[in-house]
Amino acid sequence: MSIVQEKFSYMFDKELLEEIDKNKVIKKYKEESIIIEPGQEVTFIPFILEGAVKVLREDENGEELLLYYLESGDTCSMTLTCCYGRKKSKIKAIADIESEILFVPSSFFAVWMEKYESWRNFILTNYENKLNELLEAIDSLAFYNMEERIIKYLSDKVKIIGSLELDLTHQKIAEDLHSSRVVVSRILKKLEKSGKLVIHRNRLILKEF
DNA sequence: ACATTAAGTGATT
DNA sequence: AATCACTTAATGT
């Protein structure tokens, strides 16, 4: 059984699976490697096979804000928007952990929309999920204070990594939340004092998450 | 032993 | 909550 069938068989028709299989390119990305950047033309539809991908909004100065993660079985809704016609990416995507992504030329997008019900369902389901996560990101930004945002960030990360031991620096957290390292350090120190986590260099060990 | 990078902290806005 | 300026601690060479 091919890797496409393993990951996507429950979603797609046999015929669609074969089309994907025939036109696929599979790439591996190491942790922190960039998959796409704002302004880059979208020429492929991505399917996440393994790992986790961070989707970030980035301004012209390179300032970032984490929007959501993509995991196995996901595609990127933001990118798909660009598949009708040759549009440019509005987001930055980087591998959060080592990841494997399958790509199919974006020209198939419109064809499959007409041809396959299972494709339309897949696209809509993904849109719904990512739109919800985008709303969560907005809520977090608008209604949560920094401490709450960091707690959400850490618990999201735990879900993605599947471990309570997170290898990351305060600086990295600050970048994802578009804050500053000093602010993050102070809040983490406070959380450590209240027993929610333990701070090590390049590593956080979470307790109550 | 020294340099580099991560994290801690007081003071100011 | 952000920034500055400085200190302390951990890690690599």
GROMACS .gro file of N, CA and C (backbone and C1' of nucleotides) in nm, chain A residues 169-170 181-182 186 201-202, chain B residues 5-11:
model
   70
  169THR      N    1   1.343   2.772   2.306
  169THR     CA    2   1.397   2.884   2.384
  169THR      C    3   1.289   2.988   2.406
  170HIS      N    4   1.311   3.072   2.505
  170HIS     CA    5   1.216   3.180   2.534
  170HIS      C    6   1.206   3.273   2.413
  181ARG      N    7   1.143   3.856   2.425
  181ARG     CA    8   1.203   3.749   2.506
  181ARG      C    9   1.191   3.778   2.656
  182VAL      N   10   1.214   3.902   2.694
  182VAL     CA   11   1.210   3.940   2.835
  182VAL      C   12   1.072   3.914   2.896
  186ARG      N   13   0.988   3.636   3.193
  186ARG     CA   14   0.925   3.673   3.321
  186ARG      C   15   0.801   3.589   3.348
  201ARG      N   16   1.774   2.523   3.034
  201ARG     CA   17   1.825   2.591   2.914
  201ARG      C   18   1.777   2.515   2.791
  202ASN      N   19   1.712   2.585   2.701
  202ASN     CA   20   1.659   2.524   2.577
  202ASN      C   21   1.549   2.421   2.601
  214DT       P   22   2.670   3.328   1.935
  214DT     O5'   23   2.552   3.270   2.023
  214DT     C5'   24   2.546   3.130   2.049
  214DT     C4'   25   2.456   3.109   2.168
  214DT     C3'   26   2.323   3.186   2.158
  214DT     O3'   27   2.219   3.093   2.179
  214DT     C1'   28   2.425   3.216   2.369
  215DA       P   29   2.064   3.141   2.188
  215DA     O5'   30   2.031   3.112   2.340
  215DA     C5'   31   2.049   2.981   2.393
  215DA     C4'   32   2.003   2.980   2.538
  215DA     C3'   33   1.862   3.036   2.560
  215DA     O3'   34   1.795   2.950   2.650
  215DA     C1'   35   2.021   3.159   2.689
  216DA       P   36   1.648   2.991   2.694
  216DA     O5'   37   1.673   3.069   2.830
  216DA     C5'   38   1.738   3.000   2.938
  216DA     C4'   39   1.756   3.096   3.054
  216DA     C3'   40   1.627   3.162   3.105
  216DA     O3'   41   1.627   3.147   3.246
  216DA     C1'   42   1.794   3.324   3.072
  217DG       P   43   1.510   3.204   3.336
  217DG     O5'   44   1.580   3.328   3.409
  217DG     C5'   45   1.685   3.302   3.501
  217DG     C4'   46   1.717   3.430   3.577
  217DG     C3'   47   1.596   3.503   3.635
  217DG     O3'   48   1.630   3.547   3.766
  217DG     C1'   49   1.718   3.649   3.495
  218DT       P   50   1.528   3.625   3.855
  218DT     O5'   51   1.562   3.777   3.824
  218DT     C5'   52   1.687   3.831   3.869
  218DT     C4'   53   1.684   3.981   3.848
  218DT     C3'   54   1.550   4.048   3.884
  218DT     O3'   55   1.578   4.164   3.960
  218DT     C1'   56   1.617   4.113   3.673
  219DG       P   57   1.469   4.223   4.057
  219DG     O5'   58   1.509   4.377   4.053
  219DG     C5'   59   1.646   4.416   4.065
  219DG     C4'   60   1.664   4.552   4.000
  219DG     C3'   61   1.554   4.652   4.035
  219DG     O3'   62   1.613   4.779   4.058
  219DG     C1'   63   1.565   4.622   3.799
  220DA       P   64   1.523   4.899   4.105
  220DA     O5'   65   1.517   4.986   3.972
  220DA     C5'   66   1.634   5.000   3.891
  220DA     C4'   67   1.598   5.082   3.769
  220DA     C3'   68   1.486   5.185   3.791
  220DA     O3'   69   1.522   5.305   3.723
  220DA     C1'   70   1.427   5.041   3.614
   0.00000   0.00000   0.00000
